[in-house]
């Protein structure tokens, strides 16, 4: 019999571990109105961003897809979309896409309601009514197999590959054993170790796809006349004891466990259930996590040796470290310390079990340190130039 935990059941069959009212600006011009409404209505979450206008082609599509995916994330219970009224992102099409999940979606534009002051007043009253409805919803038992978790690392040091990443990999294997889903990304962070992940792909076509994604990224960096090895490992990585990109990548890939890779998906693309998946995404912490959230993950497990405080708008982020001194220095930001792996007082299995239990507790409602501190970072990865 499948193990269960308490969560919100969505109309389309998804489950949510949070019940956010999400306020989406379709364009940078709507950011201030959205942020002010969020301040007026506790429990709501806004996702200000710099895009939505002067964009064409793939960038226009990406902005739409990330905003739609974030609204569709199962941790979101209802959505308000606020448009200026003249941007390239179509607010009505965005609302229709999110409504496919069955959740309530309201949309209005600032120009039509009479400017920022009137828009804040109108939006605040709307948000209060929608929040009151969300607060009536109750959790129900749902199977652990519905849980989707992203694994991410940032601000890595030598302890990341030695302790926190492999411990997270053991926890990832525990979720997959329950029938859940794990997604790993960061194309820039697997270079030099991509052959090891390619060997784990369930088909030759998937293996070829992984190699293609890495090659595509390399060519894009070359087109810019740059060498990514000038920025990866970063200065902080090097100061933390990582000497090469290959050394960093070998530690990075250990955080997804040992399961076969069942699929390779694009940035912000929907993440299937049951198994391990790779998402083509940047290493940039906030852009990567935002893409994973748009793909539908419930939780992000984030390892760091240097101390990265960032969270995410609609998904709880669990911070894990193997650096004891950093944990003591930044205990306000860190959730789990697995540095006892390095002094021999905890095994890989014990550290992995500690992370696994934290995942279950956060899924049932425990707040992460990033949530307590109000970290709600959000950023959309871009492709080309602005007009």
Coordinates of C-alpha atoms in Angstrom, one line a residue:
X1 CA 0.0 0.0 0.0
X2 CA 1.4 3.4 -1.0
X3 CA 2.4 5.8 1.8
X4 CA 0.4 9.0 2.1
X5 CA 0.7 12.5 3.4
X6 CA -1.7 15.4 3.8
X7 CA -1.9 17.9 0.9
X8 CA -4.4 19.9 -1.2
X9 CA -6.1 18.1 -4.0
X10 CA -6.5 20.1 -7.3
X11 CA -9.4 19.8 -9.8
X12 CA -7.2 18.3 -12.4
X13 CA -5.9 15.5 -10.1
X14 CA -2.6 17.3 -9.1
X15 CA -1.7 17.8 -5.5
X16 CA -0.4 20.9 -3.8
X17 CA 1.7 21.1 -0.6
X18 CA 1.1 24.9 -0.4
X19 CA -2.1 26.9 -1.2
X20 CA -0.8 30.2 -2.6
X21 CA -2.8 33.0 -4.2
X22 CA -0.4 33.9 -7.0
X23 CA -0.3 37.4 -8.5
X24 CA 1.2 37.5 -11.9
X25 CA 2.4 40.6 -13.7
X26 CA 2.3 40.0 -17.5
X27 CA 4.9 42.8 -17.9
X28 CA 7.5 44.7 -15.9
X29 CA 5.1 47.7 -16.0
X30 CA 2.7 45.8 -13.7
X31 CA 5.3 44.8 -11.1
X32 CA 4.6 47.6 -8.6
X33 CA 0.9 47.1 -8.6
X34 CA 1.3 43.4 -8.0
X35 CA 3.8 43.9 -5.2
X36 CA 1.6 46.4 -3.4
X37 CA -1.3 44.1 -3.6
X38 CA 0.8 41.3 -2.1
X39 CA 1.8 43.6 0.7
X40 CA -1.9 44.3 1.4
X41 CA -3.0 40.7 1.4
X42 CA -1.0 38.3 3.6
X43 CA -0.5 34.9 2.1
X44 CA -0.5 36.1 -1.5
X45 CA 2.7 35.8 -3.6
X46 CA 3.7 38.1 -6.5
X47 CA 6.3 37.3 -9.1
X48 CA 7.8 40.6 -10.4
X49 CA 10.0 40.2 -13.5
X50 CA 11.7 42.3 -16.1
X51 CA 10.0 40.9 -19.2
X52 CA 6.7 40.9 -21.1
X53 CA 7.4 43.7 -23.5
X54 CA 9.9 44.3 -26.4
X55 CA 10.3 40.6 -26.8
X56 CA 10.0 38.5 -29.9
X57 CA 10.1 34.8 -31.0
X58 CA 11.5 32.3 -28.5
X59 CA 11.9 34.9 -25.7
X60 CA 8.2 36.0 -26.0
X61 CA 7.2 32.3 -25.9
X62 CA 9.5 31.6 -22.9
X63 CA 8.1 34.4 -20.9
X64 CA 4.6 33.2 -21.5
X65 CA 5.5 29.5 -20.8
X66 CA 7.2 30.4 -17.5
X67 CA 4.4 32.6 -16.3
X68 CA 1.8 30.0 -17.3
X69 CA 3.8 27.2 -15.7
X70 CA 4.2 29.0 -12.5
X71 CA 0.4 29.7 -12.4
X72 CA -0.2 26.0 -13.1
X73 CA 2.1 24.9 -10.4
X74 CA 0.1 22.7 -8.0
X75 CA 1.2 24.7 -5.0
X76 CA -0.9 27.6 -6.4
X77 CA -4.5 27.5 -5.5
X78 CA -5.7 30.6 -7.4
X79 CA -4.3 33.2 -9.7
X80 CA -4.7 36.9 -10.4
X81 CA -3.1 38.2 -13.6
X82 CA -2.5 41.9 -13.9
X83 CA -1.7 43.4 -17.3
X84 CA -0.8 47.0 -18.2
X85 CA -2.9 46.6 -21.3
X86 CA -0.5 47.0 -24.2
X87 CA 2.3 44.4 -23.8
X88 CA 3.3 41.4 -26.0
X89 CA 2.2 38.8 -23.4
X90 CA -1.5 38.2 -24.0
X91 CA -3.1 38.2 -20.5
X92 CA -6.3 36.5 -21.7
X93 CA -4.4 33.7 -23.4
X94 CA -2.3 33.4 -20.2
X95 CA -5.5 33.1 -18.1
X96 CA -7.0 30.5 -20.4
X97 CA -3.9 28.4 -20.2
X98 CA -3.8 28.4 -16.4
X99 CA -7.6 27.8 -16.2
X100 CA -6.9 24.4 -17.9
X101 CA -5.9 23.2 -14.4
X102 CA -9.4 24.0 -13.1
X103 CA -8.2 26.6 -10.5
X104 CA -9.8 30.1 -10.2
X105 CA -8.1 32.7 -12.4
X106 CA -9.0 36.5 -12.6
X107 CA -7.4 39.0 -15.0
X108 CA -7.6 42.8 -15.3
X109 CA -5.4 45.6 -16.8
X110 CA -4.2 48.7 -15.2
X111 CA -5.1 51.0 -18.1
X112 CA -8.7 50.0 -18.1
X113 CA -9.3 50.3 -14.3
X114 CA -7.8 53.9 -14.3
X115 CA -4.2 53.7 -13.3
X116 CA -2.0 52.3 -10.5
X117 CA -3.9 53.6 -7.5
X118 CA -7.2 52.3 -8.7
X119 CA -5.6 49.0 -9.8
X120 CA -4.1 48.4 -6.4
X121 CA -7.4 49.1 -4.7
X122 CA -9.4 46.9 -7.1
X123 CA -6.8 44.1 -7.0
X124 CA -6.6 44.2 -3.2
X125 CA -10.3 43.6 -2.8
X126 CA -10.2 40.9 -5.4
X127 CA -7.3 39.2 -3.7
X128 CA -9.0 39.3 -0.3
X129 CA -12.0 37.6 -1.7
X130 CA -10.0 34.9 -3.4
X131 CA -7.8 34.3 -0.4
X132 CA -10.9 33.9 1.8
X133 CA -12.0 31.1 -0.5
X134 CA -8.6 29.4 -0.5
X135 CA -8.6 29.4 3.3
X136 CA -11.7 27.2 3.3
X137 CA -9.9 24.4 1.5
X138 CA -8.8 21.4 3.6
X139 CA -6.0 18.9 3.1
X140 CA -6.6 15.3 2.2
X141 CA -4.5 12.2 2.2
X142 CA -2.5 11.8 -1.0
X143 CA 0.1 9.2 -2.1
X144 CA 3.8 10.1 -1.8
X145 CA 4.1 8.9 -5.4
X146 CA 2.5 12.2 -6.5
X147 CA 5.4 14.2 -5.0
X148 CA 7.8 15.9 -7.4
X149 CA 11.1 17.2 -6.1
X150 CA 13.9 19.2 -7.9
X151 CA 17.5 18.9 -6.9
X152 CA 19.8 21.9 -7.2
X153 CA 23.2 23.1 -6.0
X154 CA 24.6 26.6 -5.8
X155 CA 27.5 28.3 -4.1
X156 CA 29.2 24.9 -4.1
X157 CA 32.5 24.0 -2.3
X158 CA 34.5 20.9 -1.8
X159 CA 32.0 19.6 0.8
X160 CA 29.2 19.7 -1.7
X161 CA 30.5 16.8 -3.8
X162 CA 31.8 14.9 -0.8
X163 CA 28.7 15.1 1.5
X164 CA 25.6 17.2 0.7
X165 CA 25.2 16.2 -2.9
X166 CA 25.5 12.4 -2.5
X167 CA 23.3 12.6 0.7
X168 CA 20.7 14.3 -1.4
X169 CA 21.1 11.6 -4.0
X170 CA 20.3 9.0 -1.4
X171 CA 17.1 10.9 -0.5
X172 CA 16.2 11.2 -4.2
X173 CA 16.4 7.4 -4.5
X174 CA 14.0 7.1 -1.6
X175 CA 11.4 9.3 -3.3
X176 CA 11.8 7.4 -6.6
X177 CA 11.4 4.1 -4.7
X178 CA 8.0 5.5 -3.5
X179 CA 7.0 6.2 -7.1
X180 CA 7.7 10.0 -7.0
X181 CA 9.6 12.2 -9.4
X182 CA 13.0 13.8 -9.3
X183 CA 14.3 16.5 -11.7
X184 CA 17.9 17.6 -12.1
X185 CA 18.9 20.5 -14.3
X186 CA 21.8 22.9 -14.7
X187 CA 23.2 22.0 -18.1
X188 CA 26.3 24.1 -17.3
X189 CA 26.9 22.0 -14.2
X190 CA 27.2 18.6 -15.9
X191 CA 29.8 19.5 -18.5
X192 CA 32.7 17.1 -18.1
X193 CA 30.4 14.5 -16.5
X194 CA 27.6 14.3 -19.1
X195 CA 28.8 10.9 -20.3
X196 CA 27.9 9.4 -16.9
X197 CA 24.4 10.8 -17.1
X198 CA 24.1 9.7 -20.8
X199 CA 24.9 6.1 -19.7
X200 CA 21.9 6.2 -17.4
X201 CA 19.4 7.3 -20.1
X202 CA 16.8 4.6 -20.8
X203 CA 17.1 4.9 -24.5
X204 CA 19.9 5.7 -27.0
X205 CA 17.7 8.6 -28.3
X206 CA 17.6 10.2 -24.8
X207 CA 21.4 9.8 -24.5
X208 CA 21.9 11.5 -27.9
X209 CA 19.5 14.2 -26.8
X210 CA 21.6 14.9 -23.6
X211 CA 24.8 15.2 -25.7
X212 CA 23.0 17.5 -28.1
X213 CA 21.8 19.8 -25.3
X214 CA 25.4 20.1 -23.9
X215 CA 26.7 20.8 -27.4
X216 CA 24.0 23.4 -28.1
X217 CA 25.0 25.3 -25.0
X218 CA 28.8 25.1 -25.8
X219 CA 28.1 26.6 -29.3
X220 CA 26.0 29.4 -27.8
X221 CA 28.9 30.4 -25.5
X222 CA 31.3 30.2 -28.5
X223 CA 28.9 32.5 -30.5
X224 CA 29.3 35.1 -27.8
X225 CA 33.1 34.9 -28.1
X226 CA 33.5 33.6 -24.5
X227 CA 34.7 30.6 -22.7
X228 CA 32.3 29.4 -19.9
X229 CA 35.3 28.1 -18.0
X230 CA 36.0 31.7 -17.2
X231 CA 32.9 31.8 -15.0
X232 CA 32.5 28.2 -14.0
X233 CA 33.8 27.2 -11.5
X234 CA 33.0 30.6 -10.0
X235 CA 35.4 32.6 -7.9
X236 CA 33.5 31.4 -4.8
X237 CA 33.6 27.8 -6.0
X238 CA 37.4 28.0 -6.4
X239 CA 37.8 29.7 -3.0
X240 CA 35.8 26.7 -1.6
X241 CA 38.3 24.2 -3.0
X242 CA 36.9 23.3 -6.5
X243 CA 39.6 23.4 -9.1
X244 CA 37.9 22.5 -12.4
X245 CA 34.5 22.3 -14.0
X246 CA 34.9 18.5 -14.3
X247 CA 35.4 18.3 -10.5
X248 CA 32.4 20.5 -9.9
X249 CA 30.2 18.5 -12.3
X250 CA 31.1 15.1 -10.8
X251 CA 29.9 16.3 -7.5
X252 CA 26.9 18.0 -9.0
X253 CA 25.4 14.9 -10.7
X254 CA 25.6 12.8 -7.5
X255 CA 22.6 14.7 -6.1
X256 CA 20.1 13.0 -8.3
X257 CA 20.8 9.5 -7.0
X258 CA 21.2 6.4 -9.1
X259 CA 18.0 5.9 -11.0
X260 CA 17.8 5.7 -14.8
X261 CA 16.9 8.9 -16.6
X262 CA 13.4 8.5 -18.1
X263 CA 13.1 11.7 -19.9
X264 CA 14.9 15.0 -21.0
X265 CA 12.7 18.1 -21.0
X266 CA 13.2 21.7 -22.0
X267 CA 13.3 24.7 -19.6
X268 CA 10.0 25.1 -17.7
X269 CA 8.4 22.1 -19.5
X270 CA 6.0 20.0 -17.6
X271 CA 7.7 17.3 -15.5
X272 CA 6.1 13.8 -15.8
X273 CA 5.4 11.6 -12.8
X274 CA 7.3 8.6 -11.6
X275 CA 11.1 8.6 -12.2
X276 CA 14.2 10.8 -12.8
X277 CA 14.2 13.5 -15.4
X278 CA 16.7 16.0 -16.7
X279 CA 15.7 19.6 -17.5
X280 CA 17.8 21.7 -19.8
X281 CA 18.3 24.8 -17.6
X282 CA 21.0 27.3 -16.7
X283 CA 23.1 27.0 -13.6
X284 CA 22.0 30.4 -12.4
X285 CA 20.2 29.6 -9.1
X286 CA 17.0 31.7 -9.5
X287 CA 16.5 31.1 -13.2
X288 CA 17.0 27.4 -12.7
X289 CA 14.7 27.1 -9.7
X290 CA 12.0 29.2 -11.5
X291 CA 12.1 26.9 -14.5
X292 CA 11.7 23.9 -12.2
X293 CA 8.8 25.5 -10.4
X294 CA 7.2 26.3 -13.8
X295 CA 7.6 22.6 -14.6
X296 CA 5.5 21.6 -11.6
X297 CA 7.8 20.6 -8.8
X298 CA 6.5 20.8 -5.3
X299 CA 9.8 21.2 -3.4
X300 CA 13.4 22.1 -4.3
X301 CA 16.3 20.6 -2.4
X302 CA 19.2 22.9 -2.7
X303 CA 22.7 22.1 -1.6
X304 CA 25.3 24.7 -0.8
X305 CA 28.8 24.9 0.7
X306 CA 29.3 28.6 0.5
X307 CA 25.9 29.6 1.8
X308 CA 23.2 30.6 -0.7
X309 CA 20.1 32.2 0.9
X310 CA 17.7 32.3 -2.1
X311 CA 14.3 30.7 -2.0
X312 CA 11.5 30.6 -4.6
X313 CA 8.1 32.2 -5.1
X314 CA 5.7 29.2 -5.1
X315 CA 7.8 26.2 -3.9
X316 CA 9.6 25.7 -0.6
X317 CA 13.4 25.4 -0.9
X318 CA 15.2 23.1 1.5
X319 CA 18.8 24.2 2.1
X320 CA 21.4 21.5 2.7
X321 CA 25.1 21.8 3.5
X322 CA 28.1 19.6 4.3
X323 CA 30.1 22.6 5.5
X324 CA 29.8 22.7 9.3
X325 CA 31.4 26.2 9.7
X326 CA 29.1 27.7 7.1
X327 CA 26.1 26.1 8.8
X328 CA 27.0 27.6 12.1
X329 CA 27.6 31.0 10.5
X330 CA 24.4 31.0 8.4
X331 CA 22.1 28.9 10.5
X332 CA 19.3 31.3 9.8
X333 CA 19.3 30.2 6.2
X334 CA 20.2 26.5 6.4
X335 CA 17.8 23.6 7.1
X336 CA 20.0 20.6 7.2
X337 CA 23.7 20.0 8.2
X338 CA 25.2 16.7 6.9
X339 CA 28.8 17.6 7.8
X340 CA 28.9 14.7 10.2
X341 CA 29.4 12.5 7.1
X342 CA 32.9 14.0 6.8
X343 CA 34.0 13.3 10.4
X344 CA 32.7 9.7 10.1
X345 CA 29.8 10.0 12.6
X346 CA 27.1 9.6 10.0
X347 CA 26.9 7.3 7.0
X348 CA 25.6 8.3 3.6
X349 CA 22.4 6.4 4.2
X350 CA 21.8 8.1 7.6
X351 CA 22.4 11.6 6.0
X352 CA 20.1 10.7 3.1
X353 CA 17.4 9.5 5.5
X354 CA 17.6 12.8 7.3
X355 CA 17.0 14.7 4.1
X356 CA 14.2 12.3 3.1
X357 CA 12.4 12.9 6.4
X358 CA 12.8 16.7 6.0
X359 CA 11.2 16.4 2.5
X360 CA 8.2 14.6 3.9
X361 CA 7.8 17.1 6.8
X362 CA 8.0 20.1 4.4
X363 CA 5.5 18.4 2.1
X364 CA 3.1 18.1 5.0
X365 CA 3.5 21.8 5.9
X366 CA 6.7 22.5 7.8
X367 CA 8.2 25.8 6.7
X368 CA 11.7 26.0 5.4
X369 CA 14.1 28.7 6.5
X370 CA 13.7 30.4 3.2
X371 CA 10.0 30.5 3.6
X372 CA 10.3 31.9 7.2
X373 CA 12.6 34.7 5.9
X374 CA 10.3 35.5 3.0
X375 CA 12.6 34.5 0.2
X376 CA 10.4 34.5 -2.9
X377 CA 12.9 35.0 -5.7
X378 CA 11.8 34.6 -9.3
X379 CA 13.5 35.1 -12.6
X380 CA 12.9 34.1 -16.2
X381 CA 15.8 32.8 -18.3
X382 CA 16.1 34.7 -21.5
X383 CA 17.4 33.6 -25.0
X384 CA 17.9 36.6 -27.3
X385 CA 18.0 40.4 -27.4
X386 CA 15.3 42.9 -26.4
X387 CA 13.8 45.1 -29.1

